[in-house]
mmCIF file of C-alpha atoms in Angstrom:
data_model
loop_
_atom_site.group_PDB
_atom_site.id
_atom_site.type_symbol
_atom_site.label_atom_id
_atom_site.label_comp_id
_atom_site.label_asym_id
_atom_site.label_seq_id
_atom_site.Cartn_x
_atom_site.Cartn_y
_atom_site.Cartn_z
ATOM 1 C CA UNK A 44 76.799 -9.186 156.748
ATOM 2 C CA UNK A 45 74.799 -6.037 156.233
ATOM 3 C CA UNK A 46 76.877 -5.304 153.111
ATOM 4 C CA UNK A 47 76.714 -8.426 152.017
ATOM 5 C CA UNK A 48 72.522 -8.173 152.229
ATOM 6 C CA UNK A 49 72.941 -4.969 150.700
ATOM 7 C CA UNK A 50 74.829 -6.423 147.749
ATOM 8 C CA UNK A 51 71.817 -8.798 147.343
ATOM 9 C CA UNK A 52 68.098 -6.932 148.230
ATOM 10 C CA UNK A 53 69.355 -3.447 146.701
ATOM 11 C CA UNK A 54 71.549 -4.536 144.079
ATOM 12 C CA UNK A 55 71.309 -8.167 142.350
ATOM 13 C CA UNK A 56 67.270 -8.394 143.449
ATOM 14 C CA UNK A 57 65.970 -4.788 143.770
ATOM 15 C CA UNK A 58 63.933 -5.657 146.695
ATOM 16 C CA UNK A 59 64.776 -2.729 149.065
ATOM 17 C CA UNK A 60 65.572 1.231 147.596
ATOM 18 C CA UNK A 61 68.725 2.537 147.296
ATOM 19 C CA UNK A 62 68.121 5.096 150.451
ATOM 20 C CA UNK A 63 66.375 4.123 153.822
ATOM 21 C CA UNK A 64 63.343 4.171 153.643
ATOM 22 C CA UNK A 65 61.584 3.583 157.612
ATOM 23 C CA UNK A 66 58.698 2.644 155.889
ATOM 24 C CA UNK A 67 59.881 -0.314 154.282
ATOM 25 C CA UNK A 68 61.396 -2.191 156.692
ATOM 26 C CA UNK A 69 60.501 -3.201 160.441
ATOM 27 C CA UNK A 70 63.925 -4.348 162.586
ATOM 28 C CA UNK A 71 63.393 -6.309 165.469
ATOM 29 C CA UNK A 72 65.707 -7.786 168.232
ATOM 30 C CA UNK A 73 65.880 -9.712 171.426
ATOM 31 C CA UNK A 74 66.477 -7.181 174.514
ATOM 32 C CA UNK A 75 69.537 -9.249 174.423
ATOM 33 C CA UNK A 76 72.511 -6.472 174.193
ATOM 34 C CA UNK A 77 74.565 -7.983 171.544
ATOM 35 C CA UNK A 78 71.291 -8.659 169.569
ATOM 36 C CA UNK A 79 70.452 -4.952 169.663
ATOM 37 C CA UNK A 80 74.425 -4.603 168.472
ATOM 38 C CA UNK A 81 74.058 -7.293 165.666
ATOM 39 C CA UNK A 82 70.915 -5.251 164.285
ATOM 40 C CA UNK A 83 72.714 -2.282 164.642
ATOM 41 C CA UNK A 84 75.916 -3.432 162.730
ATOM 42 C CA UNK A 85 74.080 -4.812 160.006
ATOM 43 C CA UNK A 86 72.097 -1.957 159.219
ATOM 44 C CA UNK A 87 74.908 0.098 159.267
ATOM 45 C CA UNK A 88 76.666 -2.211 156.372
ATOM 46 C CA UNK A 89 72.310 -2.908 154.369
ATOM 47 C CA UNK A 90 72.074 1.184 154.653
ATOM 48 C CA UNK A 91 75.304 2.965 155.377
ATOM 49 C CA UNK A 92 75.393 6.946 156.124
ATOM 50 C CA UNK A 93 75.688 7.884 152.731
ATOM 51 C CA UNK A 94 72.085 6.006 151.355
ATOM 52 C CA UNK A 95 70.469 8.031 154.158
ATOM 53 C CA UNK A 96 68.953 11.166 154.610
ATOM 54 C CA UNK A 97 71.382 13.259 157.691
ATOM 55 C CA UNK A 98 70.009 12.580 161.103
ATOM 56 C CA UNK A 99 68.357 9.955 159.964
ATOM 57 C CA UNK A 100 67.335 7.509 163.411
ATOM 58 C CA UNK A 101 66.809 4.048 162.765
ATOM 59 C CA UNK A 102 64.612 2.414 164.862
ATOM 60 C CA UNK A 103 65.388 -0.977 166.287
ATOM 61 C CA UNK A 104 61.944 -2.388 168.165
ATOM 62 C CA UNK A 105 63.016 -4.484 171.127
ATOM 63 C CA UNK A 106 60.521 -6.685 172.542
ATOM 64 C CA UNK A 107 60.059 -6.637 176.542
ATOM 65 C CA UNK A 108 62.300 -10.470 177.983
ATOM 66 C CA UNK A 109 58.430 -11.483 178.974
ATOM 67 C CA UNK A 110 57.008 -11.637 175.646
ATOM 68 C CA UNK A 111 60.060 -12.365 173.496
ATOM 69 C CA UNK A 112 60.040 -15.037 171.026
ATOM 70 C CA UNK A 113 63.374 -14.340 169.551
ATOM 71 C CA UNK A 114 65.047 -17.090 172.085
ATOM 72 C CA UNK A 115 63.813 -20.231 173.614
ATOM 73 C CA UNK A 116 61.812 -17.888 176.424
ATOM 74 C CA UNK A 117 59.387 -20.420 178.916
ATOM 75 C CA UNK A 118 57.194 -17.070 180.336
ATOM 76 C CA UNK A 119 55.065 -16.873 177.232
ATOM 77 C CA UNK A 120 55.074 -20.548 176.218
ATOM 78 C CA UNK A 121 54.517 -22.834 179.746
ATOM 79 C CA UNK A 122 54.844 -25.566 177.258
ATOM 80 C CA UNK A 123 58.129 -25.112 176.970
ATOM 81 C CA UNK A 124 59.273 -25.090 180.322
ATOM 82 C CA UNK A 125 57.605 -28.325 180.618
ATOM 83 C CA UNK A 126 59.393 -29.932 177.585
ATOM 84 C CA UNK A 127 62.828 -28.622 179.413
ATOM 85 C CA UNK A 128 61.915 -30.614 182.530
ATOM 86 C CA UNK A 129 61.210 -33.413 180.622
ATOM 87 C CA UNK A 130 64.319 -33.285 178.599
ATOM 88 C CA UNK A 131 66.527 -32.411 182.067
ATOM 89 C CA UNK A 132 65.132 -35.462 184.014
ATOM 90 C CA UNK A 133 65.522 -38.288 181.073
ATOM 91 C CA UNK A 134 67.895 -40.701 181.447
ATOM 92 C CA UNK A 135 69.353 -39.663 177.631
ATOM 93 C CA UNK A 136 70.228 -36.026 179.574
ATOM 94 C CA UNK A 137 71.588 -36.865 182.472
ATOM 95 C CA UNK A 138 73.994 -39.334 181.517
ATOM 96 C CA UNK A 139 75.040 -37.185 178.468
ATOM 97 C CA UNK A 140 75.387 -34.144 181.229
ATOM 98 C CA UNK A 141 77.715 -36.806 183.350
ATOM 99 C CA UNK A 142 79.934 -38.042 180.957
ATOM 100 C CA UNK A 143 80.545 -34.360 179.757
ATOM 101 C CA UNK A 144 81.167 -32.967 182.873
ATOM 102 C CA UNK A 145 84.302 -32.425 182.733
ATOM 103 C CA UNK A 146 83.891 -30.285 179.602
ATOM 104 C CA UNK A 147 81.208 -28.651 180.777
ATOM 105 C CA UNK A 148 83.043 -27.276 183.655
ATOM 106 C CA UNK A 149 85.739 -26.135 181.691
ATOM 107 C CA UNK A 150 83.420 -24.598 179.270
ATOM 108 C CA UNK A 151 81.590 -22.863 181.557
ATOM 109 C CA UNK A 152 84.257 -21.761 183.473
ATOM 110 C CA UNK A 153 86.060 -19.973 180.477
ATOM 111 C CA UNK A 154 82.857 -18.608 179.382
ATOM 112 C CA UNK A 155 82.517 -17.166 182.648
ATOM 113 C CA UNK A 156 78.512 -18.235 183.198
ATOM 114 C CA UNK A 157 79.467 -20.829 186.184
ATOM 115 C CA UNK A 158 76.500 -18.934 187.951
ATOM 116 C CA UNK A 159 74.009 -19.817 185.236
ATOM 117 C CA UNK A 160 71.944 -23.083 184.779
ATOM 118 C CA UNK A 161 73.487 -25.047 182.392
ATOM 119 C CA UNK A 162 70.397 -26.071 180.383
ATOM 120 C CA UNK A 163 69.575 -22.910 179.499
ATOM 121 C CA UNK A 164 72.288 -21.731 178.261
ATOM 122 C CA UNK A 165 73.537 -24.877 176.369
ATOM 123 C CA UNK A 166 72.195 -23.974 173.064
ATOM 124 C CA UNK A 167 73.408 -20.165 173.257
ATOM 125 C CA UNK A 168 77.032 -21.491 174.402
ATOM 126 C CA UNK A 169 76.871 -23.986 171.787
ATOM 127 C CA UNK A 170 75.969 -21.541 168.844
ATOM 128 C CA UNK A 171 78.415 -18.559 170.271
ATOM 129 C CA UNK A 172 81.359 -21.917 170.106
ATOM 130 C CA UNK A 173 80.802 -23.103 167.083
ATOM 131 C CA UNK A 174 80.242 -19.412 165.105
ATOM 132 C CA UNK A 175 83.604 -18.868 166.469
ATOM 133 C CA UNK A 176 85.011 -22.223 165.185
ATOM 134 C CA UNK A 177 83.623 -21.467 161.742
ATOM 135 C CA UNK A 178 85.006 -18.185 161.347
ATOM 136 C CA UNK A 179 88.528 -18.603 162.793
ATOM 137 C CA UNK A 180 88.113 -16.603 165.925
ATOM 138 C CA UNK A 181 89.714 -17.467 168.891
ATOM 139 C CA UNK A 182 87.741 -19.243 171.553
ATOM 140 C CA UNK A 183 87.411 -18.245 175.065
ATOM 141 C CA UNK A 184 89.832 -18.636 177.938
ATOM 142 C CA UNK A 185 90.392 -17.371 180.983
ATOM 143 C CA UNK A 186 93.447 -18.044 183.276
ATOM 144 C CA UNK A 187 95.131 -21.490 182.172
ATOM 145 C CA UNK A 188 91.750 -22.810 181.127
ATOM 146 C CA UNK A 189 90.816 -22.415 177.500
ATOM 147 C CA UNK A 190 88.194 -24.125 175.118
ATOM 148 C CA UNK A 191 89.242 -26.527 172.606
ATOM 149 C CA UNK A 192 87.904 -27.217 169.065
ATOM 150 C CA UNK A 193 86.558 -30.701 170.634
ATOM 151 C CA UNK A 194 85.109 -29.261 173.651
ATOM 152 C CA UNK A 195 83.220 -26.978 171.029
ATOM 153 C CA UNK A 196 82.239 -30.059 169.144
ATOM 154 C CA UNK A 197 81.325 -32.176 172.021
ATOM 155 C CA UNK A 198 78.785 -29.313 173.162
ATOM 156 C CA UNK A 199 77.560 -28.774 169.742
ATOM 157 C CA UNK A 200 76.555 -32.489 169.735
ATOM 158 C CA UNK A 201 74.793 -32.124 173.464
ATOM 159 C CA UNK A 202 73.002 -29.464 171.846
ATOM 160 C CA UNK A 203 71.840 -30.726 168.517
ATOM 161 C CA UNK A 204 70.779 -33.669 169.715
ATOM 162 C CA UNK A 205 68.919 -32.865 173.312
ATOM 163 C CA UNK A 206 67.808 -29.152 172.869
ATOM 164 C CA UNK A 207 66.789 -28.825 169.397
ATOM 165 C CA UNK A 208 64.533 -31.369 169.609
ATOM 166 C CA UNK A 209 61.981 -29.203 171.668
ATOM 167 C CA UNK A 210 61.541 -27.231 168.283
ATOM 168 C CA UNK A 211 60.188 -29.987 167.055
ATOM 169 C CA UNK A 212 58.179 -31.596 169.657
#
């Protein structure tokens, strides 16, 4: 991907220079490990070792979990943990939760995040699932147990339709 940004802000657009410059750009992330990784892989494809001076540190600013806005985070915002109750307690969520059960076990177990609360990570497991759909990776399993395409889709469709509304409340 950071080639492929490369290919368009330094060479079809001009936006960004040829070399690094730190002054020119300010990279953020989650405190989220793979989000630190993601930043870190794409500006190694936007600004590769060779449009850089040697030594050359990049800095990646990583804001604290408590203030974070990069993810649906309820500490700054008390709003939002309010919305979530809301949404958990309706009638729409809990029968949707019900009749996927079954899929929500087995997603969860493969996943391996049995020890985390469903809700809040429906949207993440949802967005990891369906990334991997759309580019032809293989989706998790562990043991016997393994995610289908249509458990994918069925969570995808809890998600879209119960989570994404808070955005937009």
């Amino acid at each position: 991907m950071g080639q492929t940004l490369r290919e368009i802000y330094v060479g079809k657009f001009g936006f960004l220079d040829q070399s690094f410059d730190p002054k020119a750009l300010f990279i953020r992330s989650t405190d989220v490990w793979r989000t630190i990784q993601s930043a870190e892989a794409n500006l190694l494809g936007l600004y590769p070792p060779d449009s850089r001076p040697p030594g050359t540190i990049i800095d990646i600013n990583v804001d604290p979990a408590s203030v974070t806005d990069g993810y649906p985070n309820t500490d700054p915002c008390p709003r939002l943990a309010q919305l979530q109750k809301k949404i958990q307690t309706s009638a729409a969520w809990v029968q949707r939760e019900a009749a996927l059960s079954n899929v929500i076990k087995k997603i969860r177990y493969a996943t391996r995040t049995t020890g985390v609360s469903y809700f809040d990570q429906v949207d993440r497991l949802a967005d990891n699932l369906h990334c991997r759909v759309c580019t032809k990776l293989s989706l998790p399993c562990q043991a016997d147990v393994c995610v289908s395409q249509d458990d994918t889709t069925q969570l995808f469709k809890v998600a879209c339709s119960t989570v994404l509304p808070l955005f937009f409340h």
